[in-house]
Backbone as a chain_set.jsonl record, in Angstrom:
{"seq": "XXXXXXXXXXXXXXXXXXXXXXXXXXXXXXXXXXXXXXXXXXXXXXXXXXXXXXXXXXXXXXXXXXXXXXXXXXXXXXXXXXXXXXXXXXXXXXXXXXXXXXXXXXXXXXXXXXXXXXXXXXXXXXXXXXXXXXXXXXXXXXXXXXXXXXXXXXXXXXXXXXXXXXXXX", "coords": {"N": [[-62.001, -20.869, 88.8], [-63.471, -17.753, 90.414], [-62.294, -15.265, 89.012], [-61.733, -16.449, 86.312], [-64.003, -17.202, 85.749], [-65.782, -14.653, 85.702], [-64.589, -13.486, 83.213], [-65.067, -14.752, 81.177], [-67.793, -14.353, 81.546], [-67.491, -12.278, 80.277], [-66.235, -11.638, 77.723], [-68.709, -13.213, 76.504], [-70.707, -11.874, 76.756], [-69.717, -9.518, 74.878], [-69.386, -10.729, 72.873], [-72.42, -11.165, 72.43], [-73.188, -8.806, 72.527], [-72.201, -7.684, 70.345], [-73.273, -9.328, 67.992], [-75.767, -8.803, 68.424], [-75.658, -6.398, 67.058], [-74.614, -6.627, 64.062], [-76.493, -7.868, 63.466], [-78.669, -6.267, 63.344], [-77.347, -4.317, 61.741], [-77.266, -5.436, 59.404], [-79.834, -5.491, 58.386], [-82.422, -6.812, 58.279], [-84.816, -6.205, 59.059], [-87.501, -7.651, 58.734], [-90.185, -10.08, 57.972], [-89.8, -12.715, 56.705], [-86.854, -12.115, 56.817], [-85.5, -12.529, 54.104], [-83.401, -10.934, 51.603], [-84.456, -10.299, 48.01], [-82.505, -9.937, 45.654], [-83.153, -8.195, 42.506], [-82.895, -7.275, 39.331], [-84.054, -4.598, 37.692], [-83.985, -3.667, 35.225], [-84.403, -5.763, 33.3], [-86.51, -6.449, 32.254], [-87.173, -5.209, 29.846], [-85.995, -6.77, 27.988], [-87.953, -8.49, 26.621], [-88.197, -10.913, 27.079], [-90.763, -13.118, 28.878], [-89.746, -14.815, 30.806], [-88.185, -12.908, 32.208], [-89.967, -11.082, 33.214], [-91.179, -12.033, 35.656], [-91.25, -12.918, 39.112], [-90.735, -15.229, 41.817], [-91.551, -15.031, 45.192], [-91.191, -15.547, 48.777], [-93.557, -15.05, 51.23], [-93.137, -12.068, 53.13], [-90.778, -11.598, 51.977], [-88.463, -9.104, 51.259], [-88.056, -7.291, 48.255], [-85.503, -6.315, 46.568], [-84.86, -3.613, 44.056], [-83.043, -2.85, 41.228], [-81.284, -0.608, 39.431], [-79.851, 0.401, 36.094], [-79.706, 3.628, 34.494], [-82.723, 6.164, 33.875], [-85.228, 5.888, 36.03], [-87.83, 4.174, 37.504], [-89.771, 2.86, 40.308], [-93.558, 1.691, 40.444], [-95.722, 0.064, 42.719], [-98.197, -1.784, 41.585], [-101.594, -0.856, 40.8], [-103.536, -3.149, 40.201], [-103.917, -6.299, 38.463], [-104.879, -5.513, 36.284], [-104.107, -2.712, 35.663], [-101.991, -2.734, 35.825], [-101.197, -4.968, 33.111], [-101.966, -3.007, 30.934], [-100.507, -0.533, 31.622], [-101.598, 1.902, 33.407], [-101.24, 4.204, 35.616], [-102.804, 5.46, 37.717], [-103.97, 5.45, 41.228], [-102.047, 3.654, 42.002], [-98.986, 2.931, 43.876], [-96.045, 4.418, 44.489], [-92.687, 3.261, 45.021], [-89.991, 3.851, 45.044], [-87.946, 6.533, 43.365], [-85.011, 6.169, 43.225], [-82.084, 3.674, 42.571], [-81.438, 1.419, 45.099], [-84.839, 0.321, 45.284], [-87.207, -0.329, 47.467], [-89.126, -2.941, 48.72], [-91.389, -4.873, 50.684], [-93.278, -7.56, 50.392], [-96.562, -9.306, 50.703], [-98.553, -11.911, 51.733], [-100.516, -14.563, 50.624], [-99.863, -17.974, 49.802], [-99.966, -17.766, 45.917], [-100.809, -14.767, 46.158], [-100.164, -12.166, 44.05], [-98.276, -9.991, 43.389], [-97.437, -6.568, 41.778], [-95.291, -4.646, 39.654], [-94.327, -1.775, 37.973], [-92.253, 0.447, 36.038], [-92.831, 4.03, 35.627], [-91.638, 5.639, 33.742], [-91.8, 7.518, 30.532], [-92.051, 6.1, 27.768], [-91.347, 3.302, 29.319], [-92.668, 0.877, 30.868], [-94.53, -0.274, 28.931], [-92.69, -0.876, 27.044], [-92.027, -3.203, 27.942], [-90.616, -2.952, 31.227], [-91.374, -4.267, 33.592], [-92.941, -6.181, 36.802], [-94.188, -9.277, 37.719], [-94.611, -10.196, 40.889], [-94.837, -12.817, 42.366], [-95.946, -14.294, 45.217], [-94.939, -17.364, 46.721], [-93.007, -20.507, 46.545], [-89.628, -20.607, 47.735], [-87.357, -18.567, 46.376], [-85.515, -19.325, 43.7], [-81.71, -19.275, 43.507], [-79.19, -17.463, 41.791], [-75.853, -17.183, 41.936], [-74.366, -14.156, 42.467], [-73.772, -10.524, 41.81], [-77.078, -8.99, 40.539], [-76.969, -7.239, 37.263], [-77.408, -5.318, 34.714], [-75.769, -6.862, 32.771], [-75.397, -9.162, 33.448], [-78.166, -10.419, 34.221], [-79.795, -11.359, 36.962], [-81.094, -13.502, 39.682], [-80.032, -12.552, 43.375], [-80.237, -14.114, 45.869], [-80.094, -13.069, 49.274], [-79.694, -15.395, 51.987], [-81.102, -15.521, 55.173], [-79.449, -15.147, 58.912], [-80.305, -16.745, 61.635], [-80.611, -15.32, 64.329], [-80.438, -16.004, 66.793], [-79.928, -18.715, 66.567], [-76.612, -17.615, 65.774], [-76.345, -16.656, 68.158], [-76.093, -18.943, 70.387], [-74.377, -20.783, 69.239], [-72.39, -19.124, 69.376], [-71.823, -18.629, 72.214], [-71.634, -20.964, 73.181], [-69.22, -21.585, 72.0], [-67.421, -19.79, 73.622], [-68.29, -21.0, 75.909], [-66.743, -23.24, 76.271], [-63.912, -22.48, 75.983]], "CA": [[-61.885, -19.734, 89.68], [-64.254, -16.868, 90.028], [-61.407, -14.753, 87.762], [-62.242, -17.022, 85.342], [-65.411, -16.902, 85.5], [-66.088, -13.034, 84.915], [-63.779, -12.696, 82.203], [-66.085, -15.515, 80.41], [-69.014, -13.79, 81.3], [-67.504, -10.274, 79.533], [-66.745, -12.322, 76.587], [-69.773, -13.687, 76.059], [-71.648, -10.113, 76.746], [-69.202, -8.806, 73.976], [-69.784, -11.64, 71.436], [-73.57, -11.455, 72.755], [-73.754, -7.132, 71.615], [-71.493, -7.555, 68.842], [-73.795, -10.078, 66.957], [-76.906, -7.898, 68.3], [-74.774, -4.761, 66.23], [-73.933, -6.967, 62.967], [-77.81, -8.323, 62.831], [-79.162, -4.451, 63.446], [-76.922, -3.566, 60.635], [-77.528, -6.397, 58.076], [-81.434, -4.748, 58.134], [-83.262, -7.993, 57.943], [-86.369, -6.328, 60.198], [-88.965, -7.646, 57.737], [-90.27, -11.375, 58.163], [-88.776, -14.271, 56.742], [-85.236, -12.765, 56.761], [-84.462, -12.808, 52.688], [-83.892, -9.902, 50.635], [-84.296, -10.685, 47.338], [-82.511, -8.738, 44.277], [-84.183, -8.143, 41.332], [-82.48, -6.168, 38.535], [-85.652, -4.252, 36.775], [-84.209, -2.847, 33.39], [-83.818, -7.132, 32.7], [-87.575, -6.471, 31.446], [-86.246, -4.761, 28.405], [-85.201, -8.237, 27.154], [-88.754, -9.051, 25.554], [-88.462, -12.405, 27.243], [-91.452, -13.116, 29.367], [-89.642, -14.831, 32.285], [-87.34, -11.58, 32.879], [-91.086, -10.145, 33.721], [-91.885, -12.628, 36.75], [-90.808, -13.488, 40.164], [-91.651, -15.936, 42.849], [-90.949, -14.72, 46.309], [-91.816, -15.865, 50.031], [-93.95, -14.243, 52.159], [-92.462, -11.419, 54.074], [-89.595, -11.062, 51.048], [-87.926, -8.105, 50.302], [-87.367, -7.042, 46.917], [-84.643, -4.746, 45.902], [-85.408, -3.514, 42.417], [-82.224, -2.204, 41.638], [-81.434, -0.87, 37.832], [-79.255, 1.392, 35.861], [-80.235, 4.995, 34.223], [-83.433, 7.132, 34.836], [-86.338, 4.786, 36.049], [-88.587, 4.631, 38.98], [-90.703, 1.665, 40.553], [-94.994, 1.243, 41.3], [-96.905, -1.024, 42.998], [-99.627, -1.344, 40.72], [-102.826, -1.393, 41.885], [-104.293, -4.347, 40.234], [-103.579, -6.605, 37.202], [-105.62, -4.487, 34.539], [-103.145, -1.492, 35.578], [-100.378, -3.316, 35.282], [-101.171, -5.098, 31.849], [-102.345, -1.591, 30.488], [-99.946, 0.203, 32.109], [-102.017, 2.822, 33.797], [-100.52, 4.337, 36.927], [-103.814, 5.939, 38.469], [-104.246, 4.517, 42.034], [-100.828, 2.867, 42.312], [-98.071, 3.483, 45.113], [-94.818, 4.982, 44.271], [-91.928, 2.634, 45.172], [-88.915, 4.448, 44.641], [-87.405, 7.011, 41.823], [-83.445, 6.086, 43.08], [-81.716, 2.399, 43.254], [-81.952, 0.39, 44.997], [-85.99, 0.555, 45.744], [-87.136, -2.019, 48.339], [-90.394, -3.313, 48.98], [-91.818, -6.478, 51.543], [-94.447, -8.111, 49.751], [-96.938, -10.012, 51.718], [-99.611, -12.63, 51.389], [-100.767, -16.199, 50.934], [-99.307, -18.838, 48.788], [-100.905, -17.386, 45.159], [-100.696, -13.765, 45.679], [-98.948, -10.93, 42.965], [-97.897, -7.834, 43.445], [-97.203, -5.988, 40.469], [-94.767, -3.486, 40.099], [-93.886, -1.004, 36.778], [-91.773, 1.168, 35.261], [-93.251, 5.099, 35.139], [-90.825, 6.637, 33.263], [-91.795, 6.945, 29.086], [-92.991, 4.43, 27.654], [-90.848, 1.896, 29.67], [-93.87, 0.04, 31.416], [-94.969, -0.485, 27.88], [-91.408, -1.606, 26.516], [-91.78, -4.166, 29.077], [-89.98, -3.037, 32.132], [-92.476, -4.478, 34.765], [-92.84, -7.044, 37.061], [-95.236, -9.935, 38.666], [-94.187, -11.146, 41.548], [-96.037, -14.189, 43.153], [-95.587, -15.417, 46.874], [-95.303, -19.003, 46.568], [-92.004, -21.464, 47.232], [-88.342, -19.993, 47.82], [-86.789, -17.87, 45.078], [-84.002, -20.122, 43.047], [-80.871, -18.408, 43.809], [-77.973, -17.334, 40.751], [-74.566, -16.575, 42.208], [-73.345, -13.169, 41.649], [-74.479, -9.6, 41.651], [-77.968, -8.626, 39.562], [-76.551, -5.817, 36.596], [-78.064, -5.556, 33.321], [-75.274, -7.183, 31.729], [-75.452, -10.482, 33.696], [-79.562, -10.681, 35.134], [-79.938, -12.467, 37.944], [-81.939, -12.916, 40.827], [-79.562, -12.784, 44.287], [-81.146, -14.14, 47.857], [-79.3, -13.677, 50.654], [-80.549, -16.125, 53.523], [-81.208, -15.117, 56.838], [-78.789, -16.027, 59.947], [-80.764, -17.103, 62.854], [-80.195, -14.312, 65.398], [-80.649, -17.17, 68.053], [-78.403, -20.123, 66.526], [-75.616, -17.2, 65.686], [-75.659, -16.256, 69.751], [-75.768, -20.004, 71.036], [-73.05, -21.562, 68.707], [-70.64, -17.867, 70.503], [-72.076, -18.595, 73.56], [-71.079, -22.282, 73.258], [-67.842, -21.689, 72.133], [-66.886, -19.472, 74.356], [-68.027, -21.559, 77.387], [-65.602, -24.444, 75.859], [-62.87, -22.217, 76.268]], "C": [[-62.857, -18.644, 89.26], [-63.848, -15.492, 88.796], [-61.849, -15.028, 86.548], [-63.137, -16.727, 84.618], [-66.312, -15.597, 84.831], [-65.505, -12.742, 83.961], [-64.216, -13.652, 80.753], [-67.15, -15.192, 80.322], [-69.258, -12.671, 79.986], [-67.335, -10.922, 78.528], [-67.945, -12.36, 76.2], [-70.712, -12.287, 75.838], [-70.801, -9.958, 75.69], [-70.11, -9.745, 73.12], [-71.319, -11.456, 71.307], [-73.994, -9.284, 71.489], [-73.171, -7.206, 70.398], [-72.279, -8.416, 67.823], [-75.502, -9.168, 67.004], [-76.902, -6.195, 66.889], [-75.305, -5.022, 64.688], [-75.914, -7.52, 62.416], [-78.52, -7.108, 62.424], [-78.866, -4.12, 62.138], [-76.811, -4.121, 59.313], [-78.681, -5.687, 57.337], [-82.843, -6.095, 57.894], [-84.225, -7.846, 59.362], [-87.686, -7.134, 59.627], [-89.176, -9.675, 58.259], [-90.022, -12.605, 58.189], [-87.68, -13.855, 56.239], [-84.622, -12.823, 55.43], [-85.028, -11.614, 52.248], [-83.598, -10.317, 49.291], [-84.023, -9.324, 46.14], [-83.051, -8.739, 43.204], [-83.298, -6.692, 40.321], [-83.477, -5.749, 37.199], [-85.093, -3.725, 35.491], [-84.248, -4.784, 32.57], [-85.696, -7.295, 31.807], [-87.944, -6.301, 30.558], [-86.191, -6.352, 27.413], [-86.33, -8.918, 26.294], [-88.878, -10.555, 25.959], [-89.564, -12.45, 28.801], [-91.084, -13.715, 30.843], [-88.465, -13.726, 32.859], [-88.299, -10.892, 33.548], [-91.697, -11.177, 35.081], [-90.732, -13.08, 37.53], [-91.278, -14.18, 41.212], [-90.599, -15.683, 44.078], [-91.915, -15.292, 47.729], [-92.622, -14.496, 50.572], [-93.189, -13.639, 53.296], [-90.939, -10.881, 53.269], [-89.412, -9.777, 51.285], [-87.252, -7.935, 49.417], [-86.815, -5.926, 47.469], [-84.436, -5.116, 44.468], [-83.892, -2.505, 42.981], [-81.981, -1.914, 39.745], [-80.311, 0.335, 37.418], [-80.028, 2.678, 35.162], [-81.229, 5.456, 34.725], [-84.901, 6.025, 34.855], [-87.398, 4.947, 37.506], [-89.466, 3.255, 39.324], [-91.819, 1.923, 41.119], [-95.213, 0.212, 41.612], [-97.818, -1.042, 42.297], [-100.796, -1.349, 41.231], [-103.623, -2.48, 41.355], [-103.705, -4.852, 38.902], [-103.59, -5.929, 35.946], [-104.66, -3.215, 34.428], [-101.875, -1.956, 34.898], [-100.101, -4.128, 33.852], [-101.576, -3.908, 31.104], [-101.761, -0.461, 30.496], [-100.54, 1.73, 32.46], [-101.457, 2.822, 35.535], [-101.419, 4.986, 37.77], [-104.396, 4.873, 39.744], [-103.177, 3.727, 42.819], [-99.751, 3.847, 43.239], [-96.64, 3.735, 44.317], [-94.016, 4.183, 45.171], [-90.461, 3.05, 45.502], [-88.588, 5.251, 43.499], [-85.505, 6.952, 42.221], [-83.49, 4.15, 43.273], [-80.901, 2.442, 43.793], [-83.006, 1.502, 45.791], [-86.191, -0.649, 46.502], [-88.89, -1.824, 48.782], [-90.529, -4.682, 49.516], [-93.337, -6.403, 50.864], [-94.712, -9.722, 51.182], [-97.713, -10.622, 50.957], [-99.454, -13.852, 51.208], [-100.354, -16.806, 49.373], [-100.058, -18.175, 47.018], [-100.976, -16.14, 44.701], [-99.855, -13.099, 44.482], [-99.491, -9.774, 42.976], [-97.195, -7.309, 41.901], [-96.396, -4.545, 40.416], [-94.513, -3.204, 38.029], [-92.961, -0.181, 37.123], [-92.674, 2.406, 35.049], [-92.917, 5.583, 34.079], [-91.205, 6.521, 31.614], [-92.53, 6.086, 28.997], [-92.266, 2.85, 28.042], [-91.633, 0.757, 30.303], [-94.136, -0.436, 30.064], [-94.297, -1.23, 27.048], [-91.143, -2.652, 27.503], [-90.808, -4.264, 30.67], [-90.875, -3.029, 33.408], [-92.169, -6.052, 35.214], [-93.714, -8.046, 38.002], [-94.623, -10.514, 39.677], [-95.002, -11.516, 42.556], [-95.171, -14.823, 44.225], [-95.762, -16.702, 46.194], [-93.413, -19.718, 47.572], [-90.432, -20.541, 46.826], [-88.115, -19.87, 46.649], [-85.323, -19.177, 44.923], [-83.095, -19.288, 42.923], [-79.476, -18.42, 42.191], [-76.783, -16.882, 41.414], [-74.171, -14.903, 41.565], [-74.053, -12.085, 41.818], [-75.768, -9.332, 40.196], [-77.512, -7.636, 38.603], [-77.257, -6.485, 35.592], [-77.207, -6.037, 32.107], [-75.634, -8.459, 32.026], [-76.967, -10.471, 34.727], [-79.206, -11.851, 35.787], [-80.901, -12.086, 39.327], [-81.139, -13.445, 42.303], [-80.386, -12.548, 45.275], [-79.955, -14.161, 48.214], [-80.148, -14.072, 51.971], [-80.272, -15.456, 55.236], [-80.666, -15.566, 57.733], [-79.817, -15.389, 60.931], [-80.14, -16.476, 63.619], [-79.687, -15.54, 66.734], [-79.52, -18.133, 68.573], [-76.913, -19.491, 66.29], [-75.365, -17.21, 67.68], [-75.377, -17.506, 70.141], [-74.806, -20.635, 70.359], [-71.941, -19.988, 69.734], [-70.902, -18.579, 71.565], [-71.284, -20.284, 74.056], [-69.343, -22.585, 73.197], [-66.856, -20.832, 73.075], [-66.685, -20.03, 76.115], [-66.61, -22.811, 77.345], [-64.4, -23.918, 75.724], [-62.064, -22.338, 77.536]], "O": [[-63.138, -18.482, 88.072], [-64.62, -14.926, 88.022], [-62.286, -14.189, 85.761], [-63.27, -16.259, 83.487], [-67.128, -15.543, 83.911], [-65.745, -11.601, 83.566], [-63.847, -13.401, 79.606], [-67.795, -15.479, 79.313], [-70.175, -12.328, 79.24], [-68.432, -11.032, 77.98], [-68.319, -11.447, 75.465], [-71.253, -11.896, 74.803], [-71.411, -10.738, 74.96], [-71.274, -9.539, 72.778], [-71.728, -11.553, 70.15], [-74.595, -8.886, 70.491], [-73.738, -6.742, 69.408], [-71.921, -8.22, 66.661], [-76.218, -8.943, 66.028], [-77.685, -5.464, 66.283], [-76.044, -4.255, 64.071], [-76.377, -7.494, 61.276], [-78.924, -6.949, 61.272], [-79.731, -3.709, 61.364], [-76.395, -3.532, 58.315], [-78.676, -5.348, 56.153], [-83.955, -5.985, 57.378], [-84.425, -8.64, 60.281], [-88.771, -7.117, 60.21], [-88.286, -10.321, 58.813], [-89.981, -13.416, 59.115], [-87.136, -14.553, 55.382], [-83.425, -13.1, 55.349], [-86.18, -11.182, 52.281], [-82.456, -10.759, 49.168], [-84.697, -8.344, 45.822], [-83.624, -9.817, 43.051], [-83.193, -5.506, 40.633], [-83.619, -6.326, 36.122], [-85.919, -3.327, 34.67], [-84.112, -4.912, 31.353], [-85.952, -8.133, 30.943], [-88.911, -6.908, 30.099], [-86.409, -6.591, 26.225], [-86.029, -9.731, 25.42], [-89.552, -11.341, 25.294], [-89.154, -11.834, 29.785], [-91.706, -13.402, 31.858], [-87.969, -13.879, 33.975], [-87.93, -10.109, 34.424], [-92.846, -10.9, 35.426], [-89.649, -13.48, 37.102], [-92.353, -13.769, 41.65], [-89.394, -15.936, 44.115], [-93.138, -15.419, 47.681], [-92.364, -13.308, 50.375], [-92.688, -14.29, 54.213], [-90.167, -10.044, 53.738], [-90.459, -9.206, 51.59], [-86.056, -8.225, 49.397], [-87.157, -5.052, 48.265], [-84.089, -6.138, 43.875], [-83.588, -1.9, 44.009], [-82.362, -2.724, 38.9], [-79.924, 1.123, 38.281], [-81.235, 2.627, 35.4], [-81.229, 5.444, 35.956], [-85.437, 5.528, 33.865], [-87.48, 5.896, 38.285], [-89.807, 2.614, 38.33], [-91.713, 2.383, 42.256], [-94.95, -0.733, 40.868], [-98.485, -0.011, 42.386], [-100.952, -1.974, 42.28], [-104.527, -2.827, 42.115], [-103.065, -4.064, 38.206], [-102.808, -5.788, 35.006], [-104.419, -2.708, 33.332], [-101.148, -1.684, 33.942], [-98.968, -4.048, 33.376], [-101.17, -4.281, 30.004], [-102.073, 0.501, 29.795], [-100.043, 2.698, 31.883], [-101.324, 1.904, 36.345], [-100.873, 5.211, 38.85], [-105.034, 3.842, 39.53], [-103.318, 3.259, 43.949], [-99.709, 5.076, 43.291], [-96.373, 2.93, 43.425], [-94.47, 4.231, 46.315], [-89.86, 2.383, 46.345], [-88.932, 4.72, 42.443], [-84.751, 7.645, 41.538], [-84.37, 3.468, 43.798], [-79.842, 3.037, 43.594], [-82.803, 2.55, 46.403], [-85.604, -1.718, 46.341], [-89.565, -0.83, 49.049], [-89.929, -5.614, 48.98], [-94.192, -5.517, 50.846], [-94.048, -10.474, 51.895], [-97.848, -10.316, 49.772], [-98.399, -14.394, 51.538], [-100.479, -16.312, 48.252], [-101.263, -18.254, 47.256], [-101.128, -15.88, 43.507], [-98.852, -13.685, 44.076], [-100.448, -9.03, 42.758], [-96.47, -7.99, 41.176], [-96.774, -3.531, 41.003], [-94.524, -4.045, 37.13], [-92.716, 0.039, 38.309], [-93.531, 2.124, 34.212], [-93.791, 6.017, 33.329], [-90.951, 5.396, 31.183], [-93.34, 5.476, 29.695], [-92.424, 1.757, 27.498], [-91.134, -0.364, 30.207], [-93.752, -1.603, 30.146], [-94.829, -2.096, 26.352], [-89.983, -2.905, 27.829], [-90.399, -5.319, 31.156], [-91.078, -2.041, 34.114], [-91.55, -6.904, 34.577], [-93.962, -7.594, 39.12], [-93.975, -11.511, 39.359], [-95.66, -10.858, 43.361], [-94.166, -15.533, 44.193], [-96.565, -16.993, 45.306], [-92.932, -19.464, 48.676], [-90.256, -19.948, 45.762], [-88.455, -20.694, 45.8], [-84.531, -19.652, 45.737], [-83.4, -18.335, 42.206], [-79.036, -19.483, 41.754], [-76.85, -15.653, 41.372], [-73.785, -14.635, 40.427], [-75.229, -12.376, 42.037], [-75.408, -9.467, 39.027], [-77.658, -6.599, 39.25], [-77.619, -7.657, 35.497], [-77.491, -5.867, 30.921], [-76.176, -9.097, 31.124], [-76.818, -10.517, 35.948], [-78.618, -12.88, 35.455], [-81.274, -11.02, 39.816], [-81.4, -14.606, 42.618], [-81.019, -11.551, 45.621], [-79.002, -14.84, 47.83], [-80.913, -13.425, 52.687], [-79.372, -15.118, 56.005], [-81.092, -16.709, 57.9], [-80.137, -14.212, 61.097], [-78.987, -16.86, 63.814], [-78.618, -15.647, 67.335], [-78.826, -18.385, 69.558], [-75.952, -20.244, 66.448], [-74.402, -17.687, 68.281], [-74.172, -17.553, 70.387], [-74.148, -21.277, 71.178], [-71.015, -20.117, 70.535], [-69.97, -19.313, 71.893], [-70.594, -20.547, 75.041], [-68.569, -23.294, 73.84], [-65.68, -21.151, 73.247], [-65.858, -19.84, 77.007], [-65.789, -23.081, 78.222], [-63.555, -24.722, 75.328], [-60.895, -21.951, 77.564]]}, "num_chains": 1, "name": "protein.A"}
């Protein structure tokens, strides 16, 4: 019946804005969809893979850390092994800082530590586009480092699985 019918349509329009709302408010405008955490005081640790990350193209990091700290882009390797900050982009001085890193299989972006001599005490970081970040369960803190992805839901395949189930009602 045409009853029916419209009161399947308004469904579907709901389920249809309500997943437009919940994607809006996730924040995943950036490219491929993963924000990746990164907890920056884990550079502290003197261990050389706390200082590197491999992220997709179109990532976003969130550098996220406890006490007084701040995050650059560096502007080139020699800055960033040297720790000179002349030239380099300012990132954030609160956490979380967020940055989309771009480029081709190979690239690194380089980010530091301003503050003191924490760039120097090792709180920096390379991170190289290449193949999906390996995921750790659990929030990033500086007691338990880790590096949390959350994956991207398909705006598309979330509306057509509602849309599906609501016609099968």
């Amino acid at each position: 019946s045409s009853a029916m019918n419209i009161a399947t349509m308004q469904r579907t329009l709901l389920v249809l804005t309500a997943l437009i709302v919940i994607h809006r408010a996730a924040g995943m405008s950036h490219a491929s969809g993963t924000t990746v955490q990164f907890d920056f005081n884990k550079g502290f640790s003197g261990d050389a893979k706390d200082q590197v990350l491999t992220a997709a193209d179109g990532d976003e990091i969130e550098f996220i850390w406890k006490n007084t700290h701040n995050v650059y882009l560096m502007k080139d390797k020699a800055a960033f092994d040297a720790c000179i900050f002349d030239g380099s982009e300012l990132i954030g001085e609160s956490s979380p800082a967020k940055k989309v890193v771009k480029g081709s299989a190979g690239t690194v972006h380089y980010f530091a530590c301003q503050v003191g001599s924490h760039c120097k005490s090792g709180q920096k970081v390379a991170v190289t586009i290449g193949a999906a970040v390996a995921a750790t369960p659990g929030p990033a803190t500086p007691e338990t480092p880790s590096v949390a992805v959350r994956p991207a839901v398909s705006l598309l395949t979330a509306m057509v699985v509602a849309l599906i189930t609501l016609l099968s009602i």
